[in-house]
XYZ file of C-alpha atoms in Angstrom:
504
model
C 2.202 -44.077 -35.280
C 5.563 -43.564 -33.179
C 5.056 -42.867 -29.415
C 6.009 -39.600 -28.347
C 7.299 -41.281 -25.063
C 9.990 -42.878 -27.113
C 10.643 -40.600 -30.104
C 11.333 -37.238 -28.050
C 14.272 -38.461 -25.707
C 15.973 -34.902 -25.667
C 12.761 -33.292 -24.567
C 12.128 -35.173 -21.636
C 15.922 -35.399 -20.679
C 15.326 -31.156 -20.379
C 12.251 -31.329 -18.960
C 13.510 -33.933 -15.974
C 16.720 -31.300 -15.661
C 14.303 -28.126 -15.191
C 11.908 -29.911 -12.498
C 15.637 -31.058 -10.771
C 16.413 -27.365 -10.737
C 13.516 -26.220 -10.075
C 12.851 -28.577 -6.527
C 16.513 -27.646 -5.738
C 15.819 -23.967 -5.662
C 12.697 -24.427 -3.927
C 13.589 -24.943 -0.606
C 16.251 -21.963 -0.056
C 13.877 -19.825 -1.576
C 10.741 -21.052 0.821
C 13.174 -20.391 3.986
C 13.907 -17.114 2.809
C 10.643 -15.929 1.821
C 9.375 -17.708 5.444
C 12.192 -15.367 7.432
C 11.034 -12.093 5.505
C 7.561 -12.417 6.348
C 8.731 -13.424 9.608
C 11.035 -10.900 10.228
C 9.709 -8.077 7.935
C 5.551 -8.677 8.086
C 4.885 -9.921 11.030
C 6.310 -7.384 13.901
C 4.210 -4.416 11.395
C 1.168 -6.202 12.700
C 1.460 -4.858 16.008
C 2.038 -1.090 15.254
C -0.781 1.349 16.115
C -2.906 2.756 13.355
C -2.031 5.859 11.233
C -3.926 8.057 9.951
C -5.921 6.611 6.730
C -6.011 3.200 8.954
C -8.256 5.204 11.197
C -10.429 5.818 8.703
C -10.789 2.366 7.923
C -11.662 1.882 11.596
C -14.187 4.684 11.559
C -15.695 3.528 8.226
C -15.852 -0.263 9.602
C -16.134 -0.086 13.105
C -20.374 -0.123 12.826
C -21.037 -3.102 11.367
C -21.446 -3.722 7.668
C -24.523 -1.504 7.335
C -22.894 1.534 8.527
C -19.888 0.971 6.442
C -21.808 1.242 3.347
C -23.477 4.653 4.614
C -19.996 5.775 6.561
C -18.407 5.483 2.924
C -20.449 6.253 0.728
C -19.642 9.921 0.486
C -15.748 9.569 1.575
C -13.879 10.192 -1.561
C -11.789 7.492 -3.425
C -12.418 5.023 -0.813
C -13.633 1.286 -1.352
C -17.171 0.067 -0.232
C -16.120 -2.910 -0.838
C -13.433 -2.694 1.564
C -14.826 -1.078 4.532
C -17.978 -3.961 4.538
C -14.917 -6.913 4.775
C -12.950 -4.862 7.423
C -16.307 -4.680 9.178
C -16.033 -8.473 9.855
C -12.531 -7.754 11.267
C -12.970 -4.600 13.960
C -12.291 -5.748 17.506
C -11.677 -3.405 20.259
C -8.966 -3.722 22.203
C -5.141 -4.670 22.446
C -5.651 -6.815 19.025
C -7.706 -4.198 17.158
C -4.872 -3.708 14.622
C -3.638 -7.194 14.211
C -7.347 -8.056 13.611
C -8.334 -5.179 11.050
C -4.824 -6.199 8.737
C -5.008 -9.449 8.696
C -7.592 -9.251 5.268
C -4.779 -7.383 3.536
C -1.827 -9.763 5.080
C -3.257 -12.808 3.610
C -4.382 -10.574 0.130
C -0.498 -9.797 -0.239
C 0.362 -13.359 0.514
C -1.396 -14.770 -2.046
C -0.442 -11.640 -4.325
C 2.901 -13.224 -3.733
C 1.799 -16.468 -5.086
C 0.020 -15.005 -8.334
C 3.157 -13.081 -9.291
C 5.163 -16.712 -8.745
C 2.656 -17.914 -11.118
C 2.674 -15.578 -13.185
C 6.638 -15.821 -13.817
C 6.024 -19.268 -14.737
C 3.527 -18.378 -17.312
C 5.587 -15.302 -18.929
C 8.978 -16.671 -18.302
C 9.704 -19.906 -17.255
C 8.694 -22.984 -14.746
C 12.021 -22.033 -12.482
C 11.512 -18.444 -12.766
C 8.084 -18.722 -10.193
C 10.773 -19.045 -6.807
C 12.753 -16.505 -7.885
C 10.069 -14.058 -8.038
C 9.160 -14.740 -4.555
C 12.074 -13.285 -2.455
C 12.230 -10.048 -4.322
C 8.450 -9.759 -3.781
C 8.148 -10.333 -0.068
C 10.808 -8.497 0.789
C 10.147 -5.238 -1.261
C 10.274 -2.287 0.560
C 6.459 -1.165 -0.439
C 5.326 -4.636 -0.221
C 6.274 -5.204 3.365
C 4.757 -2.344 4.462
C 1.403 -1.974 2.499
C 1.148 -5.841 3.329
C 0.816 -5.018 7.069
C -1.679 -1.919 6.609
C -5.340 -1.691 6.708
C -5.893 -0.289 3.524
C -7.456 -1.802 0.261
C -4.141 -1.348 -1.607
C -3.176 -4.881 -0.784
C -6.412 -6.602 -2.074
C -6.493 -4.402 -5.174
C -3.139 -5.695 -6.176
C -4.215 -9.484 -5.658
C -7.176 -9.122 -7.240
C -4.940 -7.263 -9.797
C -3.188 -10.340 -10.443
C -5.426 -13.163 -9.705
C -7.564 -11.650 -13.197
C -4.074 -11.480 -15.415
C -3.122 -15.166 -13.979
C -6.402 -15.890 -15.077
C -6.922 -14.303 -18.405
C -3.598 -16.249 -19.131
C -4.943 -19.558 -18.146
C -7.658 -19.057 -20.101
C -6.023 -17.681 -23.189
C -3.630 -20.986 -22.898
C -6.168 -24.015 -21.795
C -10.101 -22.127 -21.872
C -12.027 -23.393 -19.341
C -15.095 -22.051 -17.813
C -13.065 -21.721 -13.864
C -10.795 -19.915 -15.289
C -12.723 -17.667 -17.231
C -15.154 -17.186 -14.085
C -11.869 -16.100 -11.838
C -10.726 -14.166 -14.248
C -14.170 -12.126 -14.903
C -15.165 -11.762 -10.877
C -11.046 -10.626 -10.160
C -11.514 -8.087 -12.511
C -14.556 -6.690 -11.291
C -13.127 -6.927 -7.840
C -9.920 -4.936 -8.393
C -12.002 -1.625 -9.530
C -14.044 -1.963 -6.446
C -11.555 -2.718 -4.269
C -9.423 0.764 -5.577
C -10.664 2.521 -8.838
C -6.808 3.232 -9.928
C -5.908 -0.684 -9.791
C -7.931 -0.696 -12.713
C -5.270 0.330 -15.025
C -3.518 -2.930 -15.111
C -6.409 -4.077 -17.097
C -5.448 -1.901 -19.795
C -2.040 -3.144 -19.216
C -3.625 -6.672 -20.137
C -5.787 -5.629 -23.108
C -2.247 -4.042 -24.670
C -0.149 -7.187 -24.253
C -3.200 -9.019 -25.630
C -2.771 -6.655 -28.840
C 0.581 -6.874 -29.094
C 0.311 -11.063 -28.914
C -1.902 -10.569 -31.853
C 0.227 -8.151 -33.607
C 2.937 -10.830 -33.210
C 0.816 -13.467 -34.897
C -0.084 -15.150 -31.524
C -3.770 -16.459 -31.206
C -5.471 -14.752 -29.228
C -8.903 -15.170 -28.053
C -11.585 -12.062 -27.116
C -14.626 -13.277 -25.936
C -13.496 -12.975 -22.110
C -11.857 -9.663 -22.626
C -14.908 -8.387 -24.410
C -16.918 -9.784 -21.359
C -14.939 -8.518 -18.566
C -14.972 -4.692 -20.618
C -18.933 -4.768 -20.445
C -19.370 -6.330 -16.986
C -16.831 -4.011 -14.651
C -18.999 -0.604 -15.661
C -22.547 -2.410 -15.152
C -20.863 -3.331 -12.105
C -20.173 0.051 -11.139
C -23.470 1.439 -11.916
C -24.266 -0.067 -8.293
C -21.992 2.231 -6.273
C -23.088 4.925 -9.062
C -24.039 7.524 -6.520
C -20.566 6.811 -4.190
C -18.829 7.634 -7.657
C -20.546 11.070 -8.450
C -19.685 12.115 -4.838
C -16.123 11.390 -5.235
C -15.826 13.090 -8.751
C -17.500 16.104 -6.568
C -15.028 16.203 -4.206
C -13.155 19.578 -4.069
C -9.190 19.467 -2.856
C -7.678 21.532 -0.370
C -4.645 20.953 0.238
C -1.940 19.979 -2.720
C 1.144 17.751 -1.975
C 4.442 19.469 -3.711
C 4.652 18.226 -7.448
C 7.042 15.607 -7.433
C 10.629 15.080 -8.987
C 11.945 12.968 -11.381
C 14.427 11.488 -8.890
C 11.042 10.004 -7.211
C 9.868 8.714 -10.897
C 13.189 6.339 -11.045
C 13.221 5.841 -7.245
C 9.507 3.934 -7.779
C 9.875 2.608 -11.115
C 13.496 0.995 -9.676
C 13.417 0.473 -6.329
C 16.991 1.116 -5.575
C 17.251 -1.760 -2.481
C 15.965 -4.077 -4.907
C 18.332 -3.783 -7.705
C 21.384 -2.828 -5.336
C 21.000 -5.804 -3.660
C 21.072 -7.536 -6.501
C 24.164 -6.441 -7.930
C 25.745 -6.989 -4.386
C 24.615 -10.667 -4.910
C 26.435 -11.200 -8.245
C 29.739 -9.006 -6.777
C 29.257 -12.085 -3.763
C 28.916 -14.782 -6.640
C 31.568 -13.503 -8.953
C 33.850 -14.178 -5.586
C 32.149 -16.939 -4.147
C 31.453 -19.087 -7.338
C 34.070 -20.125 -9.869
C 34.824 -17.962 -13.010
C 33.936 -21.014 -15.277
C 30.441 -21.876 -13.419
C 29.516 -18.457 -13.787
C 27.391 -18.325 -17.115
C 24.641 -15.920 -17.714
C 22.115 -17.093 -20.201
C 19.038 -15.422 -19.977
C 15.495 -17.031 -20.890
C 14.257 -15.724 -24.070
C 11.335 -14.484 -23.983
C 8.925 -13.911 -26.955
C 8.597 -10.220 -28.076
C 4.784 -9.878 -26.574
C 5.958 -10.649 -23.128
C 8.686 -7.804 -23.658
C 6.548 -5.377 -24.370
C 4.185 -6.166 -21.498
C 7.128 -6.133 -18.951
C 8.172 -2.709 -20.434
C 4.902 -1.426 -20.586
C 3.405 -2.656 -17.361
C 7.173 -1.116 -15.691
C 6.705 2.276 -17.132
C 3.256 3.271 -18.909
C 1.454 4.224 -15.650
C 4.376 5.316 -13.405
C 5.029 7.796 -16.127
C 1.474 8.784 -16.963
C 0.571 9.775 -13.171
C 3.987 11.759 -12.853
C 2.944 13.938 -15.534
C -0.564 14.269 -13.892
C 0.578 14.879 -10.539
C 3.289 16.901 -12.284
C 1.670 19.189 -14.259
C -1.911 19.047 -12.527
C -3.701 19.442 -9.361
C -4.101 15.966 -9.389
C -1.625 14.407 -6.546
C -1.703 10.900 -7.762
C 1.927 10.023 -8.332
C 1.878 7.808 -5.477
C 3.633 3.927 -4.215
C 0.332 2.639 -2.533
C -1.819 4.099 -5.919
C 1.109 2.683 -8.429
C 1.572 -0.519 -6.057
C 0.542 -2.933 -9.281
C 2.886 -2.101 -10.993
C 5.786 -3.848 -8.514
C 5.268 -7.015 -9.902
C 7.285 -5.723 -13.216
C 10.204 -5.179 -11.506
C 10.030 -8.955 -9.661
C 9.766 -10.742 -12.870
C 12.242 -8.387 -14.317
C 14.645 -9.155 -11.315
C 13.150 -13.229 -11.511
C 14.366 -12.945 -15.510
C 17.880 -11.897 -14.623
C 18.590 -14.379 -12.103
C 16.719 -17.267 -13.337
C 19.250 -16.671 -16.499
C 22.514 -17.471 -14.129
C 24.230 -20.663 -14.620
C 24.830 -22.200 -11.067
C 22.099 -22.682 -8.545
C 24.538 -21.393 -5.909
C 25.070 -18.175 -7.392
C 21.077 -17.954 -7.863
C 20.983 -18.417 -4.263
C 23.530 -15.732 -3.420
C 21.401 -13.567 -5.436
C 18.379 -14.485 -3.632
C 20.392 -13.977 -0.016
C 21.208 -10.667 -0.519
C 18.003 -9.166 -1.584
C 17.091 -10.817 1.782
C 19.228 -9.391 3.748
C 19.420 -5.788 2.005
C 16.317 -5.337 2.515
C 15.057 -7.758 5.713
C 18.056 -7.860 7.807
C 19.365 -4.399 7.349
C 19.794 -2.775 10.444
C 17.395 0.363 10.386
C 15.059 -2.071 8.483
C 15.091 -4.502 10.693
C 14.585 -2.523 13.994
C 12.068 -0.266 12.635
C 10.084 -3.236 12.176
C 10.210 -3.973 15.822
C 9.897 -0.427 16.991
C 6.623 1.526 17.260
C 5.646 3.419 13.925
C 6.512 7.127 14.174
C 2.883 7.611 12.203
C 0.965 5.513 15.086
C -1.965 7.899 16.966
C -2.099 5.058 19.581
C 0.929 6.174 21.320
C 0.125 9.881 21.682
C -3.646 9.626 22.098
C -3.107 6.364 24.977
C -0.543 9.345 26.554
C -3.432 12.192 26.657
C -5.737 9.407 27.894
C -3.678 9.439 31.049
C -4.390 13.097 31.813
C -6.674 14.749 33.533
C -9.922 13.844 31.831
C -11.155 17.236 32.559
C -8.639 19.468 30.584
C -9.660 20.272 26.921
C -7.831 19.165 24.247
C -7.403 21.002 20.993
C -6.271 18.315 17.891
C -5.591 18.872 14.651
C -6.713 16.580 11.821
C -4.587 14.282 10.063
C -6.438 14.427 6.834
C -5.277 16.867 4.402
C -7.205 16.147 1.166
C -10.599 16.886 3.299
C -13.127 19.903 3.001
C -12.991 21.810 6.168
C -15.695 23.977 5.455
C -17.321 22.994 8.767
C -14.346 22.093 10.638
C -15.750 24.640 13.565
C -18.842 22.759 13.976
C -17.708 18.996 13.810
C -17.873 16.729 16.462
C -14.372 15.401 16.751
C -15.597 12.348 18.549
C -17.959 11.211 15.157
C -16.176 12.870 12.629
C -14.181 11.078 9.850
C -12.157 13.970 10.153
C -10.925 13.020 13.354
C -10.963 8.845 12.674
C -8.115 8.502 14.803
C -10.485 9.481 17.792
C -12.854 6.736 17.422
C -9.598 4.261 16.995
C -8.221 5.505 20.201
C -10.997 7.796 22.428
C -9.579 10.018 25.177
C -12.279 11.241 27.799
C -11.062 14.606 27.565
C -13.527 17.290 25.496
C -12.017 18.020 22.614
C -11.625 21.026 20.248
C -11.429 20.356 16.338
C -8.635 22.267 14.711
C -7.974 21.556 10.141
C -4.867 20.059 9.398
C -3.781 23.443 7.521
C -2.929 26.180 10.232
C -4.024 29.753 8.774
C -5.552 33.183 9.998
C -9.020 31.817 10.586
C -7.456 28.909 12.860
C -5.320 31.813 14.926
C -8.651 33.374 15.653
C -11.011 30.495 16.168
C -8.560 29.374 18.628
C -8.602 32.808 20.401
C -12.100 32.820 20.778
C -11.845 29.412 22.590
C -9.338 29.872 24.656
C -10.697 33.146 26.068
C -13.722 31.284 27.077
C -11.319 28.703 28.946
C -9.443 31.137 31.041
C -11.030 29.385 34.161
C -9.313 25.961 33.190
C -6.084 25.625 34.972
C -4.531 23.039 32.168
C -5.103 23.056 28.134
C -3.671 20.606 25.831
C -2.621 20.712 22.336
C -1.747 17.085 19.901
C -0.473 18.174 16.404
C 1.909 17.184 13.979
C 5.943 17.922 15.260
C 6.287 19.594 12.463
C 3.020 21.912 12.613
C 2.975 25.703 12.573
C 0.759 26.026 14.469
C 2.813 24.410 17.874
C 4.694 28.167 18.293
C 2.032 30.322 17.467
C -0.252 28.861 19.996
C 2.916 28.637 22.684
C 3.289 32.282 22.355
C -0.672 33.204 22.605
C -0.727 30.672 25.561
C 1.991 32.128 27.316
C 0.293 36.219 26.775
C -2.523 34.717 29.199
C -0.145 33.340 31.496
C 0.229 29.773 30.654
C 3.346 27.634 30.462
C 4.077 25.204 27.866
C 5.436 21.635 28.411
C 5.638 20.103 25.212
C 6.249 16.302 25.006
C 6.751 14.803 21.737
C 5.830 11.190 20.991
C 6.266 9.444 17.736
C 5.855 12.207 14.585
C 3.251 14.000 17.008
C 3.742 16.348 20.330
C 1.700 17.169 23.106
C 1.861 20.437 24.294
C 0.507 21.247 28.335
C -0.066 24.496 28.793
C -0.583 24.879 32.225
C -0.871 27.978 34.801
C 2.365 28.963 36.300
């Protein structure tokens, strides 16, 4: 019998070429993916909550206990979730660093699946080129530094189809184990990340259609175990599919459909990176030879790009349902990055692959409203507004308006602002001050709740207001404050103002 070794000199000659090429792109790519989460992640951590992050602090902020029983009946949102984040609530100036870091390190290693995952699909050197485009995605630098489950859905997302490839390649009982409990996690962590698993079952079909062996006993296993796993949180479930919805975000336009499925900062910064290289590199170097890539792995790009992008568009389209979305369609980013990991991996000279990789860095890192956002406050923090009323007078009512629009406000006159989940920013950041609950919708029954109030404050020499800038409701009230001889001094911080209507 011949030895391989010594029979196949060709092969190894190409194999000891692509691990060359692959260390050489490695450390470029590291340094760049090191200044993006530098420069991109890292200063997010810092910004004050918004809105739905306060209602991870309200759900969490009790210990794991009451995070079961504060979510339980809040619709959509993850049990699973709010009992982790309960491990990570501090109070004070690190509150928010402490309460992302679960979904900072989730996106991190996100980041590593989808390297894998290029290497799997595409090709050994295709895994670093995948990185760059991944950290420094618009979507995925900010839902990376937010305290919401979107970040661990999409790792757990990935971690089961890195998986369920391993396993389909090599078996292997750790593999099929990861693969099974990622699964399960990824519905519990957001019930819409659960699509990509159909996205997996179809590419397994089409592998099988395209005479590919394919093996079912995990897939069969992980179908039966994720709605037996479910029948635990059965009763969180019903109350969610209760839910009524009052408030309906404007349909949206195709212009958004191609502006998610192709983020344009991506792909423009890519073809800026191969106008630099056509200058920068030699004509004759300049060879573009992309990996082929069998027919099943295609179709899955294709299919995991478009299917659900295009499916909730006509929902949120055509329906009441509002779930045309970035942070509900966030799996399906990775797509794009090994689309964009495809193209480049296909050019001939690692110095144009670079180039490539430098300019989606600095498109979408280092430009300048990018980059000084980052370091900025966010314009949808409550800490800056509410930390301003705290410095009041502690004795002068406030009246606030909720930042949660999907929310029955059947009872909005009756809740206490300082306990409600309706006014989660409040428990993030408490003011002293008694406060007046207002819905985030300003209509008739508002204009006469709040004249009812404010008649029985006549005595109180200064009245606050904190809504949205952009809120009706900021004029109306100035004109019925004035008629009783207030005057308004409205101070706007962040997306938010602060009106003070004090005597004259």
């Amino acid at each position: 019998m011949s030895n391989p070794a010594l029979a196949s000199p060709v092969v190894h000659s190409a194999a000891a070429a692509e691990y060359t090429s692959v260390v050489a792109a490695r450390t470029p790519i590291l340094v760049l993916t090191c200044l993006a989460v530098l420069l991109g992640w890292l200063p997010r951590l810092r910004w004050g909550f918004w809105t739905d992050e306060t209602a991870t602090y309200w759900m969490s902020s009790g210990g794991w206990r009451a995070a079961i029983e504060h979510t339980w009946n809040w619709p959509g949102q993850s049990i699973l979730y709010s009992i982790l984040e309960s491990f990570f609530v501090v109070h004070g100036p690190w509150q928010e660093v402490a309460l992302r870091v679960p979904t900072f390190v989730a996106v991190a290693i996100a980041g590593w699946q989808v390297k894998r995952l290029a290497e799997l699909l595409i090709a050994k050197e295709a895994g670093w080129y995948a990185l760059v485009p991944f950290v420094c995605a618009p979507d995925v630098m900010s839902f990376a530094t937010n305290a919401r489950p979107y970040g661990l859905a999409l790792a757990a997302s990935l971690i089961s189809f890195r998986y369920l490839l391993e396993w389909q390649r090599e078996g292997g009982k750790g593999n099929a184990a990861l693969c099974l409990l990622a699964s399960i996690l990824t519905v519990h962590l957001h019930y819409v990340f659960g699509f990509i698993l159909l996205i997996q079952a179809a590419y397994l079909l089409s592998s099988r259609w395209c005479g590919t062996r394919v093996r079912w006993s995990l897939p069969a296993t992980v179908s039966a175990a994720i709605p037996l796993s479910l029948l635990l949180i059965l009763g969180s479930l019903r109350n969610t599919a209760q839910q009524k919805v009052d408030f309906q975000s404007t349909p949206p336009e195709i212009k958004q459909w191609f502006q998610l499925v192709f983020p344009p900062t991506l792909l423009l910064a890519l073809a800026l990176g191969a106008a630099l290289a056509l200058l920068l590199v030699p004509m004759r170097k300049l060879k573009w030879s992309p990996v082929r890539i069998p027919s099943p792995v295609a179709c899955l790009l294709a299919a995991w790009l478009l299917v659900a992008p295009t499916l909730f568009f006509v929902v949120s389209r055509f329906t009441a349902n509002t779930i045309f979305a970035s942070r509900y369609l966030l799996f399906t980013l990775p797509a794009i990055v090994l689309i964009i990991a495809w193209a480049v991996c296909g050019i001939g000279t690692l110095r144009a692959r670079t180039i490539c990789m430098l300019a989606i860095f600095a498109a979408n890192v280092l430009h300048p409203a990018t980059l000084l956002s980052a370091f900025r406050e966010s314009p949808l923090s409550w800490r800056e507004p509410l930390g301003l009323l705290a410095q009041k007078p502690s004795s002068a009512p406030v009246f606030v308006t909720s930042g949660f629009a999907h929310a029955e406000f059947g009872n909005w006159k009756t809740e206490d602002p300082k306990n409600s989940p309706l006014f989660a920013p409040l428990a993030a950041y408490p003011i002293a001050n008694p406060v007046i609950p207002l819905p985030y919708q300003f209509f008739p029954d508002v204009e006469r709740f709040i004249e009812e109030k404010t008649a029985k404050l006549s005595a109180q020499p200064i009245v606050f207001l904190l809504t949205e800038s952009d809120s009706g409701l900021t004029p109306w009230m100035t004109r019925h404050m004035e008629s009783r001889g207030y005057r308004a001094h409205p101070e706007s911080v962040n997306d938010f103002v602060i009106v003070e209507f004090s005597r004259h």
